[in-house]
Amino acid sequence: MDFAQLATFQAVIDTGSFEAAARELHVTPSAVSQRIKALERSVGQVLVRRAKPCVATPAGAALVRFAGQVALLEREALDQARDGTRVSIVVNADSLHTWFLPALAAVPGPQYELHTDDEHYTADLLRSGSAMAAVTADKSVVQGCRIEKLGAMRYVACGRPEDKAMILYDRKDRLQHRIWPDKSDMPIHYVPSASAFIEAIRLGLGWGVVPEWIAREDIAAGRYQDLGRHLDVPLYWQYWRIGSAVLEELTAAVKAAAAPRLRS
DNA sequence: GTCTGCGCCCTACACTCATG
DNA sequence: CATGAGTGTAGGGCGCAGAC
């Protein structure tokens, strides 16, 4: 496989157009067009859906992951001579806010690029090739990845019985609806920050679900009440199966960091 | 050293599509 | 309908490797 063509393909998907990819690669749009055409000819499949923005076809999606994996291995090889590999990871906000960062601190070598998303959607970034590893609630293994069970994060419904509103992290957040369907028609406040989300409950803006060890501390301090319902969300660590030493080391650190915080 | 074939990239131009 | 942005195609130039 021609790596220039692969890099061009990745640039088209990253930038969303042939022209932007051409600018990034310092070639003309025509050269980009011809590289993509040649790659598609050699693969025998259409890889790019020419739309605004350009996106990978299902056949192209596998190649996006491969391109990212090649880029990671190339960076690792180069960075062994310099220092610092960039690792992109997608994590749900609660994990990032609570137990996840010590895992990164335990593996200080690479440069990290963190993304946050709802745990039911983080695997999508893995599938698209935008992330090399993910903390996810999705237990179906993404093609080309390895999966490790981390344990379940227990969420506790917290607030005050008189609360007239519900607090959600964002529009993807369905935890409150799952834990208490009867209250799902309440007015909703969206608070897209893990720390602000908990602060909103403390201030009486409404009720919401809180990771259990934060809830335990706040309830003991009388900041809000346990509303008597909880939900366990199993979490998994999925990462590219490419024999990357950094990802293997990080996996061990993530499992070690999750063990004391998540229920087995 | 010269010729030839090949691959890559360029320019020019045609075409499509969205927008006003 | 005019315009501009983006993409595809044709034809040509250039560099490189192999054969002679």
PDB file of C-alpha atoms (C1' of nucleotides) in Angstrom:
ATOM      1  CA  MET A   1       0.000   0.000   0.000  1.00  0.00           C
ATOM      2  CA  ASP A   2       1.227   3.489  -0.872  1.00  0.00           C
ATOM      3  CA  PHE A   3       1.647   5.485   2.345  1.00  0.00           C
ATOM      4  CA  ALA A   4       1.444   8.841   0.553  1.00  0.00           C
ATOM      5  CA  GLN A   5      -1.970   7.819  -0.752  1.00  0.00           C
ATOM      6  CA  LEU A   6      -2.954   6.648   2.718  1.00  0.00           C
ATOM      7  CA  ALA A   7      -1.838   9.935   4.284  1.00  0.00           C
ATOM      8  CA  THR A   8      -3.748  11.838   1.594  1.00  0.00           C
ATOM      9  CA  PHE A   9      -6.862   9.783   2.293  1.00  0.00           C
ATOM     10  CA  GLN A  10      -6.536  10.535   6.012  1.00  0.00           C
ATOM     11  CA  ALA A  11      -6.054  14.245   5.278  1.00  0.00           C
ATOM     12  CA  VAL A  12      -9.238  14.305   3.159  1.00  0.00           C
ATOM     13  CA  ILE A  13     -11.252  12.686   5.965  1.00  0.00           C
ATOM     14  CA  ASP A  14      -9.658  14.897   8.638  1.00  0.00           C
ATOM     15  CA  THR A  15     -10.157  18.166   6.768  1.00  0.00           C
ATOM     16  CA  GLY A  16     -13.439  17.263   5.054  1.00  0.00           C
ATOM     17  CA  SER A  17     -12.446  18.303   1.533  1.00  0.00           C
ATOM     18  CA  PHE A  18      -9.933  17.581  -1.217  1.00  0.00           C
ATOM     19  CA  GLU A  19      -8.930  21.231  -1.339  1.00  0.00           C
ATOM     20  CA  ALA A  20      -8.235  21.540   2.383  1.00  0.00           C
ATOM     21  CA  ALA A  21      -6.292  18.271   2.264  1.00  0.00           C
ATOM     22  CA  ALA A  22      -4.273  19.660  -0.613  1.00  0.00           C
ATOM     23  CA  ARG A  23      -3.451  22.792   1.405  1.00  0.00           C
ATOM     24  CA  GLU A  24      -2.408  20.645   4.360  1.00  0.00           C
ATOM     25  CA  LEU A  25      -0.193  18.408   2.225  1.00  0.00           C
ATOM     26  CA  HIS A  26       1.175  21.316   0.142  1.00  0.00           C
ATOM     27  CA  VAL A  27       0.015  19.813  -3.173  1.00  0.00           C
ATOM     28  CA  THR A  28      -2.730  20.792  -5.610  1.00  0.00           C
ATOM     29  CA  PRO A  29      -6.313  19.533  -5.270  1.00  0.00           C
ATOM     30  CA  SER A  30      -5.809  17.652  -8.483  1.00  0.00           C
ATOM     31  CA  ALA A  31      -2.939  15.683  -6.964  1.00  0.00           C
ATOM     32  CA  VAL A  32      -5.182  14.823  -4.018  1.00  0.00           C
ATOM     33  CA  SER A  33      -7.924  13.736  -6.397  1.00  0.00           C
ATOM     34  CA  GLN A  34      -5.521  11.514  -8.308  1.00  0.00           C
ATOM     35  CA  ARG A  35      -4.063   9.944  -5.154  1.00  0.00           C
ATOM     36  CA  ILE A  36      -7.524   9.132  -3.843  1.00  0.00           C
ATOM     37  CA  LYS A  37      -8.558   7.751  -7.225  1.00  0.00           C
ATOM     38  CA  ALA A  38      -5.412   5.587  -7.349  1.00  0.00           C
ATOM     39  CA  LEU A  39      -5.997   4.328  -3.813  1.00  0.00           C
ATOM     40  CA  GLU A  40      -9.620   3.499  -4.615  1.00  0.00           C
ATOM     41  CA  ARG A  41      -8.486   1.713  -7.782  1.00  0.00           C
ATOM     42  CA  SER A  42      -5.943  -0.380  -5.873  1.00  0.00           C
ATOM     43  CA  VAL A  43      -8.461  -1.242  -3.125  1.00  0.00           C
ATOM     44  CA  GLY A  44     -11.291  -1.802  -5.603  1.00  0.00           C
ATOM     45  CA  GLN A  45     -13.742   0.158  -3.461  1.00  0.00           C
ATOM     46  CA  VAL A  46     -15.004   3.719  -3.208  1.00  0.00           C
ATOM     47  CA  LEU A  47     -13.395   5.036  -0.020  1.00  0.00           C
ATOM     48  CA  VAL A  48     -14.550   8.655   0.123  1.00  0.00           C
ATOM     49  CA  ARG A  49     -18.117   9.843  -0.151  1.00  0.00           C
ATOM     50  CA  ARG A  50     -17.797  13.144  -2.006  1.00  0.00           C
ATOM     51  CA  ALA A  51     -20.045  15.293   0.146  1.00  0.00           C
ATOM     52  CA  LYS A  52     -19.717  18.417   2.282  1.00  0.00           C
ATOM     53  CA  PRO A  53     -17.813  17.475   4.287  1.00  0.00           C
ATOM     54  CA  CYS A  54     -16.172  14.465   2.634  1.00  0.00           C
ATOM     55  CA  VAL A  55     -16.659  11.352   4.780  1.00  0.00           C
ATOM     56  CA  ALA A  56     -15.357   7.790   4.662  1.00  0.00           C
ATOM     57  CA  THR A  57     -17.576   5.113   3.131  1.00  0.00           C
ATOM     58  CA  PRO A  58     -17.944   1.881   5.184  1.00  0.00           C
ATOM     59  CA  ALA A  59     -15.005   0.466   3.195  1.00  0.00           C
ATOM     60  CA  GLY A  60     -13.069   3.669   3.871  1.00  0.00           C
ATOM     61  CA  ALA A  61     -13.785   3.584   7.618  1.00  0.00           C
ATOM     62  CA  ALA A  62     -11.558   0.533   8.063  1.00  0.00           C
ATOM     63  CA  LEU A  63      -8.832   2.334   6.158  1.00  0.00           C
ATOM     64  CA  VAL A  64      -9.165   5.433   8.371  1.00  0.00           C
ATOM     65  CA  ARG A  65      -8.386   3.262  11.393  1.00  0.00           C
ATOM     66  CA  PHE A  66      -5.495   1.631   9.575  1.00  0.00           C
ATOM     67  CA  ALA A  67      -4.115   5.032   8.556  1.00  0.00           C
ATOM     68  CA  GLY A  68      -4.280   6.203  12.167  1.00  0.00           C
ATOM     69  CA  GLN A  69      -2.599   3.039  13.387  1.00  0.00           C
ATOM     70  CA  VAL A  70       0.184   3.400  10.839  1.00  0.00           C
ATOM     71  CA  ALA A  71       0.606   7.017  11.924  1.00  0.00           C
ATOM     72  CA  LEU A  72       0.832   5.986  15.596  1.00  0.00           C
ATOM     73  CA  LEU A  73       3.443   3.300  14.935  1.00  0.00           C
ATOM     74  CA  GLU A  74       5.404   5.744  12.784  1.00  0.00           C
ATOM     75  CA  ARG A  75       5.261   8.392  15.536  1.00  0.00           C
ATOM     76  CA  GLU A  76       6.313   5.861  18.169  1.00  0.00           C
ATOM     77  CA  ALA A  77       9.293   4.844  16.059  1.00  0.00           C
ATOM     78  CA  LEU A  78      10.308   8.453  15.455  1.00  0.00           C
ATOM     79  CA  ASP A  79       9.649   9.490  19.033  1.00  0.00           C
ATOM     80  CA  GLN A  80      11.902   6.796  20.419  1.00  0.00           C
ATOM     81  CA  ALA A  81      14.712   8.920  19.039  1.00  0.00           C
ATOM     82  CA  ARG A  82      13.171  12.166  20.292  1.00  0.00           C
ATOM     83  CA  ASP A  83      10.612  11.890  23.042  1.00  0.00           C
ATOM     84  CA  GLY A  84       6.850  11.939  23.438  1.00  0.00           C
ATOM     85  CA  THR A  85       4.210   9.980  21.501  1.00  0.00           C
ATOM     86  CA  ARG A  86       0.784  11.606  21.087  1.00  0.00           C
ATOM     87  CA  VAL A  87      -2.045   9.342  22.208  1.00  0.00           C
ATOM     88  CA  SER A  88      -5.658  10.364  21.642  1.00  0.00           C
ATOM     89  CA  ILE A  89      -8.188   8.911  24.059  1.00  0.00           C
ATOM     90  CA  VAL A  90     -11.932   9.397  24.436  1.00  0.00           C
ATOM     91  CA  VAL A  91     -13.334   9.128  27.960  1.00  0.00           C
ATOM     92  CA  ASN A  92     -16.744   9.750  29.474  1.00  0.00           C
ATOM     93  CA  ALA A  93     -16.777  12.942  31.537  1.00  0.00           C
ATOM     94  CA  ASP A  94     -17.430  11.224  34.882  1.00  0.00           C
ATOM     95  CA  SER A  95     -14.494   8.855  34.503  1.00  0.00           C
ATOM     96  CA  LEU A  96     -12.270  11.760  33.497  1.00  0.00           C
ATOM     97  CA  HIS A  97     -13.496  13.795  36.449  1.00  0.00           C
ATOM     98  CA  THR A  98     -12.991  10.964  38.958  1.00  0.00           C
ATOM     99  CA  TRP A  99     -10.651   7.978  38.446  1.00  0.00           C
ATOM    100  CA  PHE A 100      -9.085   8.250  34.979  1.00  0.00           C
ATOM    101  CA  LEU A 101      -6.332  10.874  35.282  1.00  0.00           C
ATOM    102  CA  PRO A 102      -4.140   8.861  37.724  1.00  0.00           C
ATOM    103  CA  ALA A 103      -3.804   6.256  34.943  1.00  0.00           C
ATOM    104  CA  LEU A 104      -2.271   8.886  32.660  1.00  0.00           C
ATOM    105  CA  ALA A 105      -0.037  10.142  35.452  1.00  0.00           C
ATOM    106  CA  ALA A 106       1.263   6.586  35.862  1.00  0.00           C
ATOM    107  CA  VAL A 107       2.412   6.578  32.204  1.00  0.00           C
ATOM    108  CA  PRO A 108       4.030  10.003  31.823  1.00  0.00           C
ATOM    109  CA  GLY A 109       5.932   9.376  28.549  1.00  0.00           C
ATOM    110  CA  PRO A 110       3.371  10.157  25.821  1.00  0.00           C
ATOM    111  CA  GLN A 111       1.594  13.428  25.061  1.00  0.00           C
ATOM    112  CA  TYR A 112      -2.125  12.914  25.625  1.00  0.00           C
ATOM    113  CA  GLU A 113      -5.048  14.322  23.660  1.00  0.00           C
ATOM    114  CA  LEU A 114      -8.255  13.689  25.591  1.00  0.00           C
ATOM    115  CA  HIS A 115     -11.780  13.888  24.232  1.00  0.00           C
ATOM    116  CA  THR A 116     -14.953  13.513  26.257  1.00  0.00           C
ATOM    117  CA  ASP A 117     -18.252  12.041  25.157  1.00  0.00           C
ATOM    118  CA  ASP A 118     -21.113  10.051  26.615  1.00  0.00           C
ATOM    119  CA  GLU A 119     -19.906   6.522  27.462  1.00  0.00           C
ATOM    120  CA  HIS A 120     -22.461   5.053  25.060  1.00  0.00           C
ATOM    121  CA  TYR A 121     -20.931   7.038  22.177  1.00  0.00           C
ATOM    122  CA  THR A 122     -17.183   6.912  22.910  1.00  0.00           C
ATOM    123  CA  ALA A 123     -16.740   3.722  20.836  1.00  0.00           C
ATOM    124  CA  ASP A 124     -17.859   5.705  17.776  1.00  0.00           C
ATOM    125  CA  LEU A 125     -14.632   7.737  17.891  1.00  0.00           C
ATOM    126  CA  LEU A 126     -12.705   4.486  18.071  1.00  0.00           C
ATOM    127  CA  ARG A 127     -14.569   3.163  15.029  1.00  0.00           C
ATOM    128  CA  SER A 128     -13.942   6.359  13.093  1.00  0.00           C
ATOM    129  CA  GLY A 129     -10.228   6.262  13.916  1.00  0.00           C
ATOM    130  CA  SER A 130     -10.353   9.599  15.791  1.00  0.00           C
ATOM    131  CA  ALA A 131      -9.290   7.937  19.050  1.00  0.00           C
ATOM    132  CA  MET A 132      -6.810   5.168  19.744  1.00  0.00           C
ATOM    133  CA  ALA A 133      -8.449   4.071  22.975  1.00  0.00           C
ATOM    134  CA  ALA A 134     -11.740   4.635  24.733  1.00  0.00           C
ATOM    135  CA  VAL A 135     -13.511   4.198  28.039  1.00  0.00           C
ATOM    136  CA  THR A 136     -16.877   2.966  26.848  1.00  0.00           C
ATOM    137  CA  ALA A 137     -20.123   1.363  27.978  1.00  0.00           C
ATOM    138  CA  ASP A 138     -20.265  -0.464  24.636  1.00  0.00           C
ATOM    139  CA  LYS A 139     -19.166  -4.071  25.186  1.00  0.00           C
ATOM    140  CA  SER A 140     -19.222  -4.989  21.478  1.00  0.00           C
ATOM    141  CA  VAL A 141     -15.611  -5.072  20.321  1.00  0.00           C
ATOM    142  CA  VAL A 142     -14.709  -2.506  17.692  1.00  0.00           C
ATOM    143  CA  GLN A 143     -13.006  -4.180  14.739  1.00  0.00           C
ATOM    144  CA  GLY A 144      -9.223  -4.114  15.162  1.00  0.00           C
ATOM    145  CA  CYS A 145      -9.457  -3.384  18.874  1.00  0.00           C
ATOM    146  CA  ARG A 146      -8.953  -5.279  22.122  1.00  0.00           C
ATOM    147  CA  ILE A 147     -11.400  -4.914  25.011  1.00  0.00           C
ATOM    148  CA  GLU A 148     -10.835  -5.094  28.783  1.00  0.00           C
ATOM    149  CA  LYS A 149     -13.613  -5.003  31.389  1.00  0.00           C
ATOM    150  CA  LEU A 150     -12.974  -2.249  33.933  1.00  0.00           C
ATOM    151  CA  GLY A 151     -15.931  -2.670  36.287  1.00  0.00           C
ATOM    152  CA  ALA A 152     -19.189  -0.834  36.848  1.00  0.00           C
ATOM    153  CA  MET A 153     -19.559   2.803  37.780  1.00  0.00           C
ATOM    154  CA  ARG A 154     -22.403   3.145  40.283  1.00  0.00           C
ATOM    155  CA  TYR A 155     -24.530   6.261  39.888  1.00  0.00           C
ATOM    156  CA  VAL A 156     -26.789   7.429  42.703  1.00  0.00           C
ATOM    157  CA  ALA A 157     -29.873   9.598  42.168  1.00  0.00           C
ATOM    158  CA  CYS A 158     -29.229  12.716  44.266  1.00  0.00           C
ATOM    159  CA  GLY A 159     -31.022  15.946  45.033  1.00  0.00           C
ATOM    160  CA  ARG A 160     -33.938  16.964  47.201  1.00  0.00           C
ATOM    161  CA  PRO A 161     -37.433  15.410  47.200  1.00  0.00           C
ATOM    162  CA  GLU A 162     -38.933  18.807  46.341  1.00  0.00           C
ATOM    163  CA  ASP A 163     -36.734  19.264  43.221  1.00  0.00           C
ATOM    164  CA  LYS A 164     -38.870  20.324  40.251  1.00  0.00           C
ATOM    165  CA  ALA A 165     -36.187  19.919  37.574  1.00  0.00           C
ATOM    166  CA  MET A 166     -33.723  17.348  36.326  1.00  0.00           C
ATOM    167  CA  ILE A 167     -30.091  18.010  35.471  1.00  0.00           C
ATOM    168  CA  LEU A 168     -28.530  16.295  32.455  1.00  0.00           C
ATOM    169  CA  TYR A 169     -24.952  16.532  31.269  1.00  0.00           C
ATOM    170  CA  ASP A 170     -25.979  17.009  27.626  1.00  0.00           C
ATOM    171  CA  ARG A 171     -28.604  15.827  25.120  1.00  0.00           C
ATOM    172  CA  LYS A 172     -26.950  12.389  24.804  1.00  0.00           C
ATOM    173  CA  ASP A 173     -27.210  11.823  28.564  1.00  0.00           C
ATOM    174  CA  ARG A 174     -29.949   9.231  29.252  1.00  0.00           C
ATOM    175  CA  LEU A 175     -28.873   8.085  32.748  1.00  0.00           C
ATOM    176  CA  GLN A 176     -31.562  10.059  34.559  1.00  0.00           C
ATOM    177  CA  HIS A 177     -34.250   8.669  32.239  1.00  0.00           C
ATOM    178  CA  ARG A 178     -33.010   5.105  32.860  1.00  0.00           C
ATOM    179  CA  ILE A 179     -32.732   5.456  36.622  1.00  0.00           C
ATOM    180  CA  TRP A 180     -36.100   7.169  37.084  1.00  0.00           C
ATOM    181  CA  PRO A 181     -38.389   6.984  34.016  1.00  0.00           C
ATOM    182  CA  ASP A 182     -41.307   8.438  36.011  1.00  0.00           C
ATOM    183  CA  LYS A 183     -39.460  11.727  36.441  1.00  0.00           C
ATOM    184  CA  SER A 184     -38.281  12.003  32.837  1.00  0.00           C
ATOM    185  CA  ASP A 185     -40.927  14.523  31.821  1.00  0.00           C
ATOM    186  CA  MET A 186     -39.581  17.132  34.272  1.00  0.00           C
ATOM    187  CA  PRO A 187     -38.032  20.385  33.037  1.00  0.00           C
ATOM    188  CA  ILE A 188     -34.370  19.774  32.166  1.00  0.00           C
ATOM    189  CA  HIS A 189     -31.220  21.808  32.771  1.00  0.00           C
ATOM    190  CA  TYR A 190     -28.201  20.856  30.642  1.00  0.00           C
ATOM    191  CA  VAL A 191     -24.875  21.337  32.445  1.00  0.00           C
ATOM    192  CA  PRO A 192     -22.034  20.017  30.249  1.00  0.00           C
ATOM    193  CA  SER A 193     -19.269  20.018  32.844  1.00  0.00           C
ATOM    194  CA  ALA A 194     -18.705  17.189  35.353  1.00  0.00           C
ATOM    195  CA  SER A 195     -17.801  19.503  38.228  1.00  0.00           C
ATOM    196  CA  ALA A 196     -20.476  22.103  37.422  1.00  0.00           C
ATOM    197  CA  PHE A 197     -23.032  19.307  37.074  1.00  0.00           C
ATOM    198  CA  ILE A 198     -22.463  18.254  40.704  1.00  0.00           C
ATOM    199  CA  GLU A 199     -22.302  21.863  41.850  1.00  0.00           C
ATOM    200  CA  ALA A 200     -25.709  22.460  40.218  1.00  0.00           C
ATOM    201  CA  ILE A 201     -27.206  19.639  42.308  1.00  0.00           C
ATOM    202  CA  ARG A 202     -25.532  21.012  45.439  1.00  0.00           C
ATOM    203  CA  LEU A 203     -27.071  24.422  44.725  1.00  0.00           C
ATOM    204  CA  GLY A 204     -30.555  22.914  44.383  1.00  0.00           C
ATOM    205  CA  LEU A 205     -30.983  23.519  40.641  1.00  0.00           C
ATOM    206  CA  GLY A 206     -32.493  20.025  40.344  1.00  0.00           C
ATOM    207  CA  TRP A 207     -31.815  16.347  40.833  1.00  0.00           C
ATOM    208  CA  GLY A 208     -29.314  14.250  38.907  1.00  0.00           C
ATOM    209  CA  VAL A 209     -27.177  11.140  39.048  1.00  0.00           C
ATOM    210  CA  VAL A 210     -23.787  11.333  40.745  1.00  0.00           C
ATOM    211  CA  PRO A 211     -20.893   8.820  40.903  1.00  0.00           C
ATOM    212  CA  GLU A 212     -21.326   7.001  44.211  1.00  0.00           C
ATOM    213  CA  TRP A 213     -18.154   8.031  46.044  1.00  0.00           C
ATOM    214  CA  ILE A 214     -18.787  11.723  45.310  1.00  0.00           C
ATOM    215  CA  ALA A 215     -22.424  11.273  46.344  1.00  0.00           C
ATOM    216  CA  ARG A 216     -21.410   9.496  49.565  1.00  0.00           C
ATOM    217  CA  GLU A 217     -19.193  12.410  50.613  1.00  0.00           C
ATOM    218  CA  ASP A 218     -21.743  15.102  49.691  1.00  0.00           C
ATOM    219  CA  ILE A 219     -24.642  13.281  51.357  1.00  0.00           C
ATOM    220  CA  ALA A 220     -22.593  12.831  54.558  1.00  0.00           C
ATOM    221  CA  ALA A 221     -21.882  16.568  54.487  1.00  0.00           C
ATOM    222  CA  GLY A 222     -25.607  17.314  54.047  1.00  0.00           C
ATOM    223  CA  ARG A 223     -25.185  19.016  50.641  1.00  0.00           C
ATOM    224  CA  TYR A 224     -28.078  17.006  49.142  1.00  0.00           C
ATOM    225  CA  GLN A 225     -29.951  13.737  49.747  1.00  0.00           C
ATOM    226  CA  ASP A 226     -29.830  10.184  48.409  1.00  0.00           C
ATOM    227  CA  LEU A 227     -33.149   9.837  46.542  1.00  0.00           C
ATOM    228  CA  GLY A 228     -33.047   6.060  46.965  1.00  0.00           C
ATOM    229  CA  ARG A 229     -32.238   4.833  43.469  1.00  0.00           C
ATOM    230  CA  HIS A 230     -29.002   3.784  41.842  1.00  0.00           C
ATOM    231  CA  LEU A 231     -27.764   2.432  38.505  1.00  0.00           C
ATOM    232  CA  ASP A 232     -24.601   0.458  37.687  1.00  0.00           C
ATOM    233  CA  VAL A 233     -23.025   1.236  34.306  1.00  0.00           C
ATOM    234  CA  PRO A 234     -20.415  -1.345  33.217  1.00  0.00           C
ATOM    235  CA  LEU A 235     -17.374   0.300  31.669  1.00  0.00           C
ATOM    236  CA  TYR A 236     -14.849  -1.184  29.250  1.00  0.00           C
ATOM    237  CA  TRP A 237     -11.460  -0.109  27.958  1.00  0.00           C
ATOM    238  CA  GLN A 238     -11.096  -0.609  24.220  1.00  0.00           C
ATOM    239  CA  TYR A 239      -7.872   0.149  22.379  1.00  0.00           C
ATOM    240  CA  TRP A 240      -6.198  -0.449  19.041  1.00  0.00           C
ATOM    241  CA  ARG A 241      -4.746  -3.949  18.736  1.00  0.00           C
ATOM    242  CA  ILE A 242      -1.502  -2.974  17.034  1.00  0.00           C
ATOM    243  CA  GLY A 243       1.179  -4.107  19.453  1.00  0.00           C
ATOM    244  CA  SER A 244       1.892  -0.555  20.623  1.00  0.00           C
ATOM    245  CA  ALA A 245       4.037  -0.621  23.771  1.00  0.00           C
ATOM    246  CA  VAL A 246       2.522   2.679  24.930  1.00  0.00           C
ATOM    247  CA  LEU A 247      -1.069   1.429  24.608  1.00  0.00           C
ATOM    248  CA  GLU A 248      -0.222  -1.815  26.440  1.00  0.00           C
ATOM    249  CA  GLU A 249       1.408   0.124  29.297  1.00  0.00           C
ATOM    250  CA  LEU A 250      -1.520   2.525  29.425  1.00  0.00           C
ATOM    251  CA  THR A 251      -3.988  -0.370  29.518  1.00  0.00           C
ATOM    252  CA  ALA A 252      -2.336  -1.777  32.632  1.00  0.00           C
ATOM    253  CA  ALA A 253      -2.421   1.683  34.252  1.00  0.00           C
ATOM    254  CA  VAL A 254      -6.093   2.218  33.358  1.00  0.00           C
ATOM    255  CA  LYS A 255      -7.080  -1.140  34.855  1.00  0.00           C
ATOM    256  CA  ALA A 256      -5.107  -0.368  38.012  1.00  0.00           C
ATOM    257  CA  ALA A 257      -6.710   3.075  38.343  1.00  0.00           C
ATOM    258  CA  ALA A 258     -10.229   1.728  37.725  1.00  0.00           C
ATOM    259  CA  ALA A 259     -10.008  -1.209  40.137  1.00  0.00           C
ATOM    260  CA  PRO A 260     -10.456   0.696  43.433  1.00  0.00           C
ATOM    261  CA  ARG A 261     -13.144   3.029  42.015  1.00  0.00           C
ATOM    262  CA  LEU A 262     -15.378   0.733  39.949  1.00  0.00           C
ATOM    263  CA  ARG A 263     -17.462  -2.214  41.166  1.00  0.00           C
ATOM    264  CA  SER A 264     -16.334  -5.615  39.895  1.00  0.00           C
TER     265      SER A 264
ATOM    266  C1'  DG B   1      26.059   9.107 -21.600  1.00  0.00           C
ATOM    267  C1'  DT B   2      21.646   8.454 -23.887  1.00  0.00           C
ATOM    268  C1'  DC B   3      17.210   6.546 -24.516  1.00  0.00           C
ATOM    269  C1'  DT B   4      12.939   4.831 -22.805  1.00  0.00           C
ATOM    270  C1'  DG B   5       9.247   3.835 -19.754  1.00  0.00           C
ATOM    271  C1'  DC B   6       6.977   4.918 -15.676  1.00  0.00           C
ATOM    272  C1'  DG B   7       5.081   7.525 -11.947  1.00  0.00           C
ATOM    273  C1'  DC B   8       3.976  11.803  -9.995  1.00  0.00           C
ATOM    274  C1'  DC B   9       2.476  16.364 -10.133  1.00  0.00           C
ATOM    275  C1'  DC B  10       1.163  20.409 -12.553  1.00  0.00           C
ATOM    276  C1'  DT B  11      -1.973  23.514 -15.374  1.00  0.00           C
ATOM    277  C1'  DA B  12      -6.045  24.171 -17.885  1.00  0.00           C
ATOM    278  C1'  DC B  13     -10.523  23.282 -18.457  1.00  0.00           C
ATOM    279  C1'  DA B  14     -15.091  21.008 -17.879  1.00  0.00           C
ATOM    280  C1'  DC B  15     -18.554  19.673 -14.884  1.00  0.00           C
ATOM    281  C1'  DT B  16     -21.575  19.634 -10.658  1.00  0.00           C
ATOM    282  C1'  DC B  17     -23.737  21.672  -6.954  1.00  0.00           C
ATOM    283  C1'  DA B  18     -24.972  25.112  -3.542  1.00  0.00           C
ATOM    284  C1'  DT B  19     -26.098  29.793  -2.822  1.00  0.00           C
ATOM    285  C1'  DG B  20     -27.877  34.350  -3.532  1.00  0.00           C
TER     286       DG B  20
ATOM    287  C1'  DC C   1     -29.787  32.528 -13.759  1.00  0.00           C
ATOM    288  C1'  DA C   2     -25.078  33.953 -12.381  1.00  0.00           C
ATOM    289  C1'  DT C   3     -21.391  32.951  -9.541  1.00  0.00           C
ATOM    290  C1'  DG C   4     -18.072  30.585  -6.838  1.00  0.00           C
ATOM    291  C1'  DA C   5     -16.272  26.464  -4.658  1.00  0.00           C
ATOM    292  C1'  DG C   6     -14.993  21.922  -5.208  1.00  0.00           C
ATOM    293  C1'  DT C   7     -13.913  17.859  -7.973  1.00  0.00           C
ATOM    294  C1'  DG C   8     -12.537  15.147 -12.107  1.00  0.00           C
ATOM    295  C1'  DT C   9     -10.053  14.585 -16.484  1.00  0.00           C
ATOM    296  C1'  DA C  10      -6.703  15.370 -20.241  1.00  0.00           C
ATOM    297  C1'  DG C  11      -2.352  16.464 -21.604  1.00  0.00           C
ATOM    298  C1'  DG C  12       2.292  17.693 -20.698  1.00  0.00           C
ATOM    299  C1'  DG C  13       6.690  18.394 -17.911  1.00  0.00           C
ATOM    300  C1'  DC C  14       9.970  16.495 -14.818  1.00  0.00           C
ATOM    301  C1'  DG C  15      12.718  13.184 -12.281  1.00  0.00           C
ATOM    302  C1'  DC C  16      14.218   8.599 -11.658  1.00  0.00           C
ATOM    303  C1'  DA C  17      15.613   3.889 -12.689  1.00  0.00           C
ATOM    304  C1'  DG C  18      16.880   0.434 -15.859  1.00  0.00           C
ATOM    305  C1'  DA C  19      18.617  -1.053 -20.376  1.00  0.00           C
ATOM    306  C1'  DC C  20      21.849  -0.377 -23.893  1.00  0.00           C
TER     307       DC C  20
END
